[in-house]
PDB file of C-alpha atoms in Angstrom:
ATOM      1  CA  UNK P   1      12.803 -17.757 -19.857  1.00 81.00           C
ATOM      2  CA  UNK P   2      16.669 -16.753 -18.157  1.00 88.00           C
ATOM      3  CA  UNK P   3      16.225 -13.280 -20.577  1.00 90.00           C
ATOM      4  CA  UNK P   4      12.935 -12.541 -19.177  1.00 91.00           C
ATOM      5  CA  UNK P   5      14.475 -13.307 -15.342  1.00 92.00           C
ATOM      6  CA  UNK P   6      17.394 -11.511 -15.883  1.00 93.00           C
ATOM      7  CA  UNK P   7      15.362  -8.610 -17.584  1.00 93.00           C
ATOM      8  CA  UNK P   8      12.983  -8.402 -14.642  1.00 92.00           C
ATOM      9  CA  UNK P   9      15.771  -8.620 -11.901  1.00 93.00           C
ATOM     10  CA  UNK P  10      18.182  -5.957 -14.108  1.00 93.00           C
ATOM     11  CA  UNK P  11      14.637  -3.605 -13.443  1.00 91.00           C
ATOM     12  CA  UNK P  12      14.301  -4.332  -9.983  1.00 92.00           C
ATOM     13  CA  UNK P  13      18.010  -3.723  -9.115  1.00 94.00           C
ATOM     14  CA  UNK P  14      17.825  -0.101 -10.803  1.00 91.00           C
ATOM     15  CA  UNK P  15      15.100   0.693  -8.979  1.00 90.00           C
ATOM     16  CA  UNK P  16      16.954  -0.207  -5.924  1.00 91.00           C
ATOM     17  CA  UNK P  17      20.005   2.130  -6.902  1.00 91.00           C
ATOM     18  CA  UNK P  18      17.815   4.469  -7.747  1.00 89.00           C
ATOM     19  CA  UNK P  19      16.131   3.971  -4.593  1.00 88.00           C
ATOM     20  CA  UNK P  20      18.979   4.790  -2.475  1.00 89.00           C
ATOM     21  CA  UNK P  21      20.371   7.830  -4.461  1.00 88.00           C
ATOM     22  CA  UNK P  22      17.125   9.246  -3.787  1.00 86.00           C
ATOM     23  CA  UNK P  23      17.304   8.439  -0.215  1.00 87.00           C
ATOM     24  CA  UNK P  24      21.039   9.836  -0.373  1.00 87.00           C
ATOM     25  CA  UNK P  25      20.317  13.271  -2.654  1.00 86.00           C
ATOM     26  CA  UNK P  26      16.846  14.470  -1.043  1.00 83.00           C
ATOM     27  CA  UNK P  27      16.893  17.541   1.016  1.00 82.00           C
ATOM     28  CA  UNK P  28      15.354  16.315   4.426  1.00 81.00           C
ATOM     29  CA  UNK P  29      13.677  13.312   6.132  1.00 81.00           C
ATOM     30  CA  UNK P  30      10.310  13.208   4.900  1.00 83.00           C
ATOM     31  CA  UNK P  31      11.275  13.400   0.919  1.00 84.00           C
ATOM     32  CA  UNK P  32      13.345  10.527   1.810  1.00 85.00           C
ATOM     33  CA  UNK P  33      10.996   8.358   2.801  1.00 84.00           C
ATOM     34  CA  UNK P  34       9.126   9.145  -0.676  1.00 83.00           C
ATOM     35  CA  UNK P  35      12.054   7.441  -2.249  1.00 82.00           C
ATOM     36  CA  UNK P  36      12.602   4.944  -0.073  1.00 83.00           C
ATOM     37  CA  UNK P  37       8.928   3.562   0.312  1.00 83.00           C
ATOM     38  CA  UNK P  38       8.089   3.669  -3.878  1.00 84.00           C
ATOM     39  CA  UNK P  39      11.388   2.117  -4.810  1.00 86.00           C
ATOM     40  CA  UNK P  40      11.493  -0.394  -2.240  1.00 86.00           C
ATOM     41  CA  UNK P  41       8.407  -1.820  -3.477  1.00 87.00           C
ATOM     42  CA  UNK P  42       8.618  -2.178  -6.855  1.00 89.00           C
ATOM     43  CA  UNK P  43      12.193  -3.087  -6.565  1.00 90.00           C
ATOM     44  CA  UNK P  44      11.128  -5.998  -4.537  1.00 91.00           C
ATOM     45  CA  UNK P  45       8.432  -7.605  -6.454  1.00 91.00           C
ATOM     46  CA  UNK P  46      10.187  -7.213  -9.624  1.00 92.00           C
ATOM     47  CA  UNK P  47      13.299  -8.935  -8.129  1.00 93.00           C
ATOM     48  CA  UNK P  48      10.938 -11.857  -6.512  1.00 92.00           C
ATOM     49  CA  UNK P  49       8.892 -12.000  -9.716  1.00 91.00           C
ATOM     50  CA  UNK P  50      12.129 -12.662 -11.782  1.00 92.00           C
ATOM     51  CA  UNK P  51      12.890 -15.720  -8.933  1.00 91.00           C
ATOM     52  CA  UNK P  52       9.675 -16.651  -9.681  1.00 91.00           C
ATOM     53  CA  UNK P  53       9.797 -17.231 -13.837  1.00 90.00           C
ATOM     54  CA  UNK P  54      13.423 -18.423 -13.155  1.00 89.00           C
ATOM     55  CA  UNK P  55      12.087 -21.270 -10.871  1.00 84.00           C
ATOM     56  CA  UNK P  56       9.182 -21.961 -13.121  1.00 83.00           C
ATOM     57  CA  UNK P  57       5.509 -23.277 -11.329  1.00 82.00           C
ATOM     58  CA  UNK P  58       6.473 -24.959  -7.838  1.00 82.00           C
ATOM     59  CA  UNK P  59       5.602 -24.314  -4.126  1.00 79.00           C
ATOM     60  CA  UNK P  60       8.788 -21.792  -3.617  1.00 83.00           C
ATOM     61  CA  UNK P  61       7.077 -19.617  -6.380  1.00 86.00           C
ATOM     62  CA  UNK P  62       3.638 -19.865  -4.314  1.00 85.00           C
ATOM     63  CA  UNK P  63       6.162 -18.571  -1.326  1.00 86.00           C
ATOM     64  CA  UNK P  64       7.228 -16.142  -3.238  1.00 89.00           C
ATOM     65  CA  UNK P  65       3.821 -14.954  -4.292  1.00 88.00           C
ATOM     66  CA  UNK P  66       2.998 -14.414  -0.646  1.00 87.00           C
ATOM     67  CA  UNK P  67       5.865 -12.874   0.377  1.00 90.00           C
ATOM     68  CA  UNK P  68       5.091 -10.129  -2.975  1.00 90.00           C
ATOM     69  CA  UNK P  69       1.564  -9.724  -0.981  1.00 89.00           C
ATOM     70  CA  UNK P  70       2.769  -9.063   2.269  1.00 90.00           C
ATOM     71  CA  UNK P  71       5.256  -6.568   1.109  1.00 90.00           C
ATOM     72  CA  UNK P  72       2.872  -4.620  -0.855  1.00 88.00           C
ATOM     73  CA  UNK P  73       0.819  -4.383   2.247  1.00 87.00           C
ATOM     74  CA  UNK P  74       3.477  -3.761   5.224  1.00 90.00           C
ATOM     75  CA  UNK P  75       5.597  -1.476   2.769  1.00 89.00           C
ATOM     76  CA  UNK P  76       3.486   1.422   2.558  1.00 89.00           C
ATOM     77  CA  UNK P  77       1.938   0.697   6.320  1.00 89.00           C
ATOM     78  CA  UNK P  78       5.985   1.529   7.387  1.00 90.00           C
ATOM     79  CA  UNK P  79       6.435   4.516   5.557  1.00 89.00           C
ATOM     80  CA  UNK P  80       3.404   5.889   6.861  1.00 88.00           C
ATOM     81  CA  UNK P  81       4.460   5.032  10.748  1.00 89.00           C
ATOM     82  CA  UNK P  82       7.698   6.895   9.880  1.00 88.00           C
ATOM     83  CA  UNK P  83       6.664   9.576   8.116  1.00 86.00           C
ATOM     84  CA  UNK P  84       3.928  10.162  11.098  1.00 85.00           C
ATOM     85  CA  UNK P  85       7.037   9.732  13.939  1.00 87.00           C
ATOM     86  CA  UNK P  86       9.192  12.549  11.833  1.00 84.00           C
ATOM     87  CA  UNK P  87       6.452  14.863  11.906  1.00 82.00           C
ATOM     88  CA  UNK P  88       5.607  14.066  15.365  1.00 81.00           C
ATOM     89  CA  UNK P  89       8.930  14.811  16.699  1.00 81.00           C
ATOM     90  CA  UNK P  90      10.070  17.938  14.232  1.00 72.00           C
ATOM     91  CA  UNK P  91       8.464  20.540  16.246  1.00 61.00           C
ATOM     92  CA  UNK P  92       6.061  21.843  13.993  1.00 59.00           C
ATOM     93  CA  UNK P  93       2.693  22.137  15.967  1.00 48.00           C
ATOM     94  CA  UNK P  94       0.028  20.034  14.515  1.00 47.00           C
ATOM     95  CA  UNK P  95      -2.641  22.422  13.594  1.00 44.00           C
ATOM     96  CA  UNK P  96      -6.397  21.408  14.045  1.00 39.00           C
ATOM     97  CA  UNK P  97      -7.541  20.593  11.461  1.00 41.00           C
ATOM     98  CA  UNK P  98     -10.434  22.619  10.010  1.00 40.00           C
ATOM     99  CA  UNK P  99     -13.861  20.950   9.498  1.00 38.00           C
ATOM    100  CA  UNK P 100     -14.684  20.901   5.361  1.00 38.00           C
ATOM    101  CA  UNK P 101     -18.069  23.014   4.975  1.00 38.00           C
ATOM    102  CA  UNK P 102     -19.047  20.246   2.408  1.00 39.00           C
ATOM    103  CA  UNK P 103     -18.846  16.757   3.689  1.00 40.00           C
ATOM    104  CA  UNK P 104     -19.610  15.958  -0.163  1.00 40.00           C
ATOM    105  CA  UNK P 105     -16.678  17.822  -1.686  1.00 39.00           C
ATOM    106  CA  UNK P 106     -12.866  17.713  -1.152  1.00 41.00           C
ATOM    107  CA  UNK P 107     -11.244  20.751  -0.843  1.00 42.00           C
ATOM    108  CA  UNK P 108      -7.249  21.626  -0.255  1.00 45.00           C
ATOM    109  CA  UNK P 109      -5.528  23.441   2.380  1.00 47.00           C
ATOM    110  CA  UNK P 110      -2.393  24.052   1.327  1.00 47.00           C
ATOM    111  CA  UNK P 111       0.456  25.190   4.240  1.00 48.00           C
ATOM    112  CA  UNK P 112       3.845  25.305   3.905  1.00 45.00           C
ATOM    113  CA  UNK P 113       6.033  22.603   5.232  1.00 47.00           C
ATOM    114  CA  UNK P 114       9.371  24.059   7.520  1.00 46.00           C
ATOM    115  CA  UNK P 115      12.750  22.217   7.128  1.00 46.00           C
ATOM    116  CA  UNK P 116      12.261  19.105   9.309  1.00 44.00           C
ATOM    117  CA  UNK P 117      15.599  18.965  11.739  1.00 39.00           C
TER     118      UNK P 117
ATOM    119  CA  UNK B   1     -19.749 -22.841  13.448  1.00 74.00           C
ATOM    120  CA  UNK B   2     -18.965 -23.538   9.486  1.00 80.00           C
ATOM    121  CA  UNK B   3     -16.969 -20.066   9.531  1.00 79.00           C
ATOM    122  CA  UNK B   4     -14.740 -21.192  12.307  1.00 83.00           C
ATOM    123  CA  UNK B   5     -14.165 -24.706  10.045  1.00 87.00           C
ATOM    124  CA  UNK B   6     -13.261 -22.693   7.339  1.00 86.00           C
ATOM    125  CA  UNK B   7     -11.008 -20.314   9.065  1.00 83.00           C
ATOM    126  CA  UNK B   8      -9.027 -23.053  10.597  1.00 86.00           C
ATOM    127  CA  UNK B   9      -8.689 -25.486   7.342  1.00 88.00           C
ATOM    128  CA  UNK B  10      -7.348 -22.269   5.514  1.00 86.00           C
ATOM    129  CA  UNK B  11      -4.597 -22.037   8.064  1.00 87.00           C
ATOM    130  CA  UNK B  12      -4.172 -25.377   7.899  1.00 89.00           C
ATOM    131  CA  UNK B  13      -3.534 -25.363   4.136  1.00 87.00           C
ATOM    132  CA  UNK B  14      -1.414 -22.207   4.439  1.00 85.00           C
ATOM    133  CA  UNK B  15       1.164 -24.032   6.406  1.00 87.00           C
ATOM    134  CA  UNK B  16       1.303 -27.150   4.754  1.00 86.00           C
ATOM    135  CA  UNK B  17       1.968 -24.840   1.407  1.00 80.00           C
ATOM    136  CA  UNK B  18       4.500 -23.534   3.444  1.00 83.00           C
ATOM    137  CA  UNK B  19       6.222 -26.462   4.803  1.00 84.00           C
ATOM    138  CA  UNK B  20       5.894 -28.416   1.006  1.00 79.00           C
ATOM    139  CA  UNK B  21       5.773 -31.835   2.688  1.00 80.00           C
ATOM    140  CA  UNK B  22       2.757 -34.073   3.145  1.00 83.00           C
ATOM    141  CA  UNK B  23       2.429 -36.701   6.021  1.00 87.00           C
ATOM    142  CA  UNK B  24       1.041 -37.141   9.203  1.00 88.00           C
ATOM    143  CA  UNK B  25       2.724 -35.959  11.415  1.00 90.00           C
ATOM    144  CA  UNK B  26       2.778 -32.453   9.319  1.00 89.00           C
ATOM    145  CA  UNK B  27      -0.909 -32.223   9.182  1.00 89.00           C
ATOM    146  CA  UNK B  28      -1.363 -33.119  12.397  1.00 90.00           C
ATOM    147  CA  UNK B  29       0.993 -30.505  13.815  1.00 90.00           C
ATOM    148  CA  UNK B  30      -0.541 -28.159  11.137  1.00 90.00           C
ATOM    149  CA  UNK B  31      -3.884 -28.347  12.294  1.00 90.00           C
ATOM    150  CA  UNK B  32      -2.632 -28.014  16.290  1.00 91.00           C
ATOM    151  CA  UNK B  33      -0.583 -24.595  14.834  1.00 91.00           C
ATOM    152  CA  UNK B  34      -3.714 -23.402  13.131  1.00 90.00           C
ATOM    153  CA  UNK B  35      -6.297 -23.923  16.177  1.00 89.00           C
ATOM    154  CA  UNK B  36      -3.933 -22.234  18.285  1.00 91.00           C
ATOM    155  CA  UNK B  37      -3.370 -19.327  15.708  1.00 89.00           C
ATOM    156  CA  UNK B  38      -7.410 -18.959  15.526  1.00 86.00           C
ATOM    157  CA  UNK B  39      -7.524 -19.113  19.479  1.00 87.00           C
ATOM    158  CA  UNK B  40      -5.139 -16.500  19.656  1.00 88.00           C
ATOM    159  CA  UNK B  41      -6.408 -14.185  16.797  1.00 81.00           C
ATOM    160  CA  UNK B  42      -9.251 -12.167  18.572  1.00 74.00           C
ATOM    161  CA  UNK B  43      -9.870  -9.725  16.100  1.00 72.00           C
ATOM    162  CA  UNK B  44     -13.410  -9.102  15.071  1.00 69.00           C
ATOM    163  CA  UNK B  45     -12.982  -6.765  11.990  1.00 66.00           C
ATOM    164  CA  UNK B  46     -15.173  -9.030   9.555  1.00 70.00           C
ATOM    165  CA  UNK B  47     -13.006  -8.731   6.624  1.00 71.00           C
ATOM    166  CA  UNK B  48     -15.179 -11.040   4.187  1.00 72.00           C
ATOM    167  CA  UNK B  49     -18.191  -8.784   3.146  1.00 74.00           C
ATOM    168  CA  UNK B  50     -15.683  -6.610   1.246  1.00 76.00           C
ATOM    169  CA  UNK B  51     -14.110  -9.417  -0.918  1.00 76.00           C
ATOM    170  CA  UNK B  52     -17.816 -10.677  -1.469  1.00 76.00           C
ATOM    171  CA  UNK B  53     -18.213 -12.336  -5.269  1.00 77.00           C
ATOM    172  CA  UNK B  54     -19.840  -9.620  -6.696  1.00 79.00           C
ATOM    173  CA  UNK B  55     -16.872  -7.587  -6.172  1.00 81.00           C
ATOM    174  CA  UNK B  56     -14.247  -9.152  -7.041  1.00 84.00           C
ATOM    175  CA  UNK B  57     -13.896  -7.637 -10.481  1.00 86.00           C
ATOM    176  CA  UNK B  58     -13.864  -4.505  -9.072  1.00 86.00           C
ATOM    177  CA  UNK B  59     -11.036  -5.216  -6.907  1.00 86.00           C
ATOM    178  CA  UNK B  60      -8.814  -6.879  -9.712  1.00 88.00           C
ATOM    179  CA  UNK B  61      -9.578  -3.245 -11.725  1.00 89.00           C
ATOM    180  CA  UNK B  62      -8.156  -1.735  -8.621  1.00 87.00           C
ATOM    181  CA  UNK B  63      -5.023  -4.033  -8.648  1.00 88.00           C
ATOM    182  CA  UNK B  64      -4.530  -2.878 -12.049  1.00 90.00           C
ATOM    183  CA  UNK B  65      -4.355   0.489 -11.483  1.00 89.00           C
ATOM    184  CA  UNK B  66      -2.206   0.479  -8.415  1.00 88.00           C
ATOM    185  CA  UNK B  67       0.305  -1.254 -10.127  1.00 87.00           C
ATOM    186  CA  UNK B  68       0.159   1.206 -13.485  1.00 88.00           C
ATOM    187  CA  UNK B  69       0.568   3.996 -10.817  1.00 86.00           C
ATOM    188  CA  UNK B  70       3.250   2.058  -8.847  1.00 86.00           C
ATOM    189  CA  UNK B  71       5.622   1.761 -11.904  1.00 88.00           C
ATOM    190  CA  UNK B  72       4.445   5.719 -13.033  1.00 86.00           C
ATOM    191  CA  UNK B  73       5.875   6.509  -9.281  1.00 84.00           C
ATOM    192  CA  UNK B  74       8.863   4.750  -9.633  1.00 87.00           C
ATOM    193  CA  UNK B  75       9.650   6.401 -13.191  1.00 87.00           C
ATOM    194  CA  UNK B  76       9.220   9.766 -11.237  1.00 84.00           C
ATOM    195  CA  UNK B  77      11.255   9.012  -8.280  1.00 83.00           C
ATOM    196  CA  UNK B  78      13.846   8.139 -10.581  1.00 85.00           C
ATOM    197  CA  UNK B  79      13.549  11.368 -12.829  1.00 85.00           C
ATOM    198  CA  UNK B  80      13.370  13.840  -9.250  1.00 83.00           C
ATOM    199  CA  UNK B  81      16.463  11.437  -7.884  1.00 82.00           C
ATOM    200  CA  UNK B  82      18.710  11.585 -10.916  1.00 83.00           C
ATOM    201  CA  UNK B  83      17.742  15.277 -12.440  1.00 82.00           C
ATOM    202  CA  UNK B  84      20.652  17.437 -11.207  1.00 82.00           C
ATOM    203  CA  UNK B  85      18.742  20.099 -10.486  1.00 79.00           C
ATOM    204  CA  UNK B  86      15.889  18.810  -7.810  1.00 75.00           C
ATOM    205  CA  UNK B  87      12.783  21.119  -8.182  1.00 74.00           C
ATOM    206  CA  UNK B  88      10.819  20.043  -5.386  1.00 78.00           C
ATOM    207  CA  UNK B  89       8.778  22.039  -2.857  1.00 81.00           C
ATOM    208  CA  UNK B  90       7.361  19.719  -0.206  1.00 81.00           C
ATOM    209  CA  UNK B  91       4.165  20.788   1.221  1.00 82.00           C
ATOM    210  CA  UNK B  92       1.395  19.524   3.374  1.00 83.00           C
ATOM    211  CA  UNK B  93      -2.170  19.435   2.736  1.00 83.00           C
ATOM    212  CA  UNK B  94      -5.263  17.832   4.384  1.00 84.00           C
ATOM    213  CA  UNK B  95      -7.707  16.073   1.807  1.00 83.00           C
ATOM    214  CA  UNK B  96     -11.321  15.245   3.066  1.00 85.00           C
ATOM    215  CA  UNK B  97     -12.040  11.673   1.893  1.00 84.00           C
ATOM    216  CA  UNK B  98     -15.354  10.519   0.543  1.00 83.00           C
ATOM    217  CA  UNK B  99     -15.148   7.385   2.377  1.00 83.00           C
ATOM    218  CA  UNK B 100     -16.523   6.729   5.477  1.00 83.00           C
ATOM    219  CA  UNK B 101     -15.664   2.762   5.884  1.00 82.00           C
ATOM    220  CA  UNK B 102     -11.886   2.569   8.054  1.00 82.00           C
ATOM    221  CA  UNK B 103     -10.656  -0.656   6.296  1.00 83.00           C
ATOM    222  CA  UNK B 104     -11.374   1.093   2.755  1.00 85.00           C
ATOM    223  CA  UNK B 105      -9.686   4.022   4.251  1.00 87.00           C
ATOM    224  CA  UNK B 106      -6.975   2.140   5.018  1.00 86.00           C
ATOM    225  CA  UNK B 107      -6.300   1.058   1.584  1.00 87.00           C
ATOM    226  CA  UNK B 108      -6.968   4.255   0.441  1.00 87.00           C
ATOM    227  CA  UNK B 109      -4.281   6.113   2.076  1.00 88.00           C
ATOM    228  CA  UNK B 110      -1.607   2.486   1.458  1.00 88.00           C
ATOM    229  CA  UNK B 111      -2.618   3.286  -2.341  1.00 87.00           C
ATOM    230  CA  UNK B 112      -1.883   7.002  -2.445  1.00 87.00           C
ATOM    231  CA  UNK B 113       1.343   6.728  -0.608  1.00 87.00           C
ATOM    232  CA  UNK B 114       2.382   4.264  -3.898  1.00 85.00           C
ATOM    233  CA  UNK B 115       1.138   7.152  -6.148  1.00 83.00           C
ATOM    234  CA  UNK B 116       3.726   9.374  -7.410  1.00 80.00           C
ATOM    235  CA  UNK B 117       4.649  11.790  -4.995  1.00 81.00           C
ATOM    236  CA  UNK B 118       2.628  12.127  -2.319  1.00 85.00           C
ATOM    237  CA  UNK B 119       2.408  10.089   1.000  1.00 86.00           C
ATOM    238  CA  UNK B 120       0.165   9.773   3.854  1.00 87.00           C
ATOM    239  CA  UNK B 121       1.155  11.442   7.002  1.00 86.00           C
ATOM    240  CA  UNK B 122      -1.831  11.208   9.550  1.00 84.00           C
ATOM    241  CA  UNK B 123      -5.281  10.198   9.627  1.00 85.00           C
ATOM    242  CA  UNK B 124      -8.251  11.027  11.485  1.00 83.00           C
ATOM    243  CA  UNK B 125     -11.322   9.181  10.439  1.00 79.00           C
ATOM    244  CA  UNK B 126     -11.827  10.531   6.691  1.00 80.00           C
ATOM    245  CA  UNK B 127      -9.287  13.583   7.077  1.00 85.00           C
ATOM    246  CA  UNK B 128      -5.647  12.388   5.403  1.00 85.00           C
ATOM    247  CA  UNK B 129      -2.732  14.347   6.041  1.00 86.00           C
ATOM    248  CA  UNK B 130      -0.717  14.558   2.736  1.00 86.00           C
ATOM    249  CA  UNK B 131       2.868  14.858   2.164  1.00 85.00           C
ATOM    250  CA  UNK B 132       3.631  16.213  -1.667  1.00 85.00           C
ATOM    251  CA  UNK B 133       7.141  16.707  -3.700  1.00 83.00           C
ATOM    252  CA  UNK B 134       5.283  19.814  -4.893  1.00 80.00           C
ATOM    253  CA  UNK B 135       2.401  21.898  -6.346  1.00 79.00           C
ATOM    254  CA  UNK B 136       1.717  19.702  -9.469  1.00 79.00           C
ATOM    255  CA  UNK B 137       1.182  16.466  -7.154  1.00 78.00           C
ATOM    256  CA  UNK B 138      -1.109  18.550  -5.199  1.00 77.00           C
ATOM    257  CA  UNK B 139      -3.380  19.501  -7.987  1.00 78.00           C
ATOM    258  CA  UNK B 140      -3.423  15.473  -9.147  1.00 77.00           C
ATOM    259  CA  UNK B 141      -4.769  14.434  -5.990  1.00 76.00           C
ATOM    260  CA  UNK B 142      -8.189  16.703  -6.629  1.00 74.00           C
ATOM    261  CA  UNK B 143      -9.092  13.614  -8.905  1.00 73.00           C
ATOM    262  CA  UNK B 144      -7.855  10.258  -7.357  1.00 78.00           C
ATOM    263  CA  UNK B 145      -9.552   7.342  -9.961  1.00 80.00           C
ATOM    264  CA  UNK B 146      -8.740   4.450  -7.283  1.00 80.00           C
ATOM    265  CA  UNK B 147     -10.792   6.714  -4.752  1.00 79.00           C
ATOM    266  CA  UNK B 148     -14.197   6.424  -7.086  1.00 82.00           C
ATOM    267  CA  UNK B 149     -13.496   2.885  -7.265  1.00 83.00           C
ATOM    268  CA  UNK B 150     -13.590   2.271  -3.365  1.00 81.00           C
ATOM    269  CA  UNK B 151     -16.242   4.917  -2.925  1.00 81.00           C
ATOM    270  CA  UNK B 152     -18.244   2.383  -5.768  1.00 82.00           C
ATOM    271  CA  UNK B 153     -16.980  -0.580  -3.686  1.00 80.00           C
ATOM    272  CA  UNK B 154     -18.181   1.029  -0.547  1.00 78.00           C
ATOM    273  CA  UNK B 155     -21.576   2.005  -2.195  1.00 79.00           C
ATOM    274  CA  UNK B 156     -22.380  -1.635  -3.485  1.00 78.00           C
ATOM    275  CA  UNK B 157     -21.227  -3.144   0.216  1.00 77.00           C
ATOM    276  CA  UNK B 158     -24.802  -3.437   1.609  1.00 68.00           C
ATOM    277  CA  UNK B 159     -26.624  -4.337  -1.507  1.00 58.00           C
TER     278      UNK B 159
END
């Protein structure tokens, strides 16, 4: 049972590091966030899921669970707020965005994104 | 009346998993906690017709392939963060979404900013903003699975 903690922590603290290289090594702010929101999260839940086989079956675990939950919900909710404030406030204009001509079918519009300040 | 019940002795159970004690006084403040919680919480998205029984397999398939894309992000992030040589061209794209239904939606853009690189930027009803690493990201998101599996959830909603 300790291997199988310590495994699952040793996993969640190297996604951490690599976490914050990321955040540290990428070009401007909105590649960082990619780093930081992926790594954050499954850094997190593997360290709390480690806790959770160290502790064994009892109500802290049951914590624990719901704390795992909540993350994987607010997590991804954060980045998204962040990543919506950087664009907001780079200076790019927000285009309109063009109506599809086929509700049914997903098509791509690809435009390039400028250097974010 | 039986939904408000419900709603309440839920609460009430949440906190007293919370507090891990059982006595009198603990329920009794429990129970004050979760009428006040319910009298504050005003809300009136109706969250329970899409975690219906008939469902629920569907949504522990989903689970399963979030996570299985979670750790396939993570295994990326770490190969663009630690190559020396970072080959990334961000770009942004807008992606028309099959889904009409905002709390699927909702999920729907959560899950594909866990994907491997890409990450919702803005939303307007079933238009997503999308932020990629670069070009091959772009071409994965033509063929999202997790997106049939809400557009099936969404189909089987008012069956």
């Amino acid at each position: 049972m300790n291997i199988i903690a310590v495994v699952l922590i040793s996993f969640g603290l190297f996604f951490f590091f690599v976490g914050t290289i990321g955040v540290i090594r990428f070009p401007d702010a909105l590649t960082r966030a990619h780093g930081a929101a992926k790594c954050d999260t499954l850094g997190a839940v593997l360290s709390l899921l480690g806790l959770i086989v160290l502790k064994g079956f009892s109500p802290s675990s049951i914590k624990l669970l719901m704390v795992i939950i909540f993350l994987w919900i607010a997590n991804p909710t954060a980045t998204h707020m962040i990543a919506r404030a950087i664009l907001a406030s780079s200076g790019r204009e927000n285009k309109t965005l063009g109506e599809s001509k086929d509700a049914n079918k997903t098509e791509l519009t690809i435009e390039e994104a400028g250097e974010v300040k | 009346m039986t939904s408000k019940i419900i709603k309440i002795l839920s609460l009430t159970v949440f906190f007293v998993i919370l507090s891990e004690k059982i006595s009198l006084l603990n329920i009794i403040s429990a129970v004050t906690i979760a009428y006040i919680v319910f009298k504050i919480n005003t809300t009136n998205t109706n969250i329970k017709k899409y975690f219906s029984f008939h469902l629920i397999l569907k949504w522990i398939f989903f689970t399963g392939v979030l996570f299985k894309e979670v750790v396939v992000a993570n295994f990326q992030v770490a190969k663009i963060a630690l190559s020396p040589s970072m080959d990334i061209k961000p770009i942004i794209l807008d992606y028309h979404s099959k889904i009409k239904d905002e709390f699927l939606l909702t999920i729907l853009s959560n899950a594909i900013t866990l994907t491997p690189g890409t990450m919702t930027v803005d939303i307007h009803d079933n238009l997503l903003k999308i932020h990629c690493l670069n070009e091959t990201y772009a071409n994965s998101l033509k063929d999202i699975y997790m997106e049939k599996i809400l557009f099936d959830i969404e189909g089987e909603l008012n069956v």
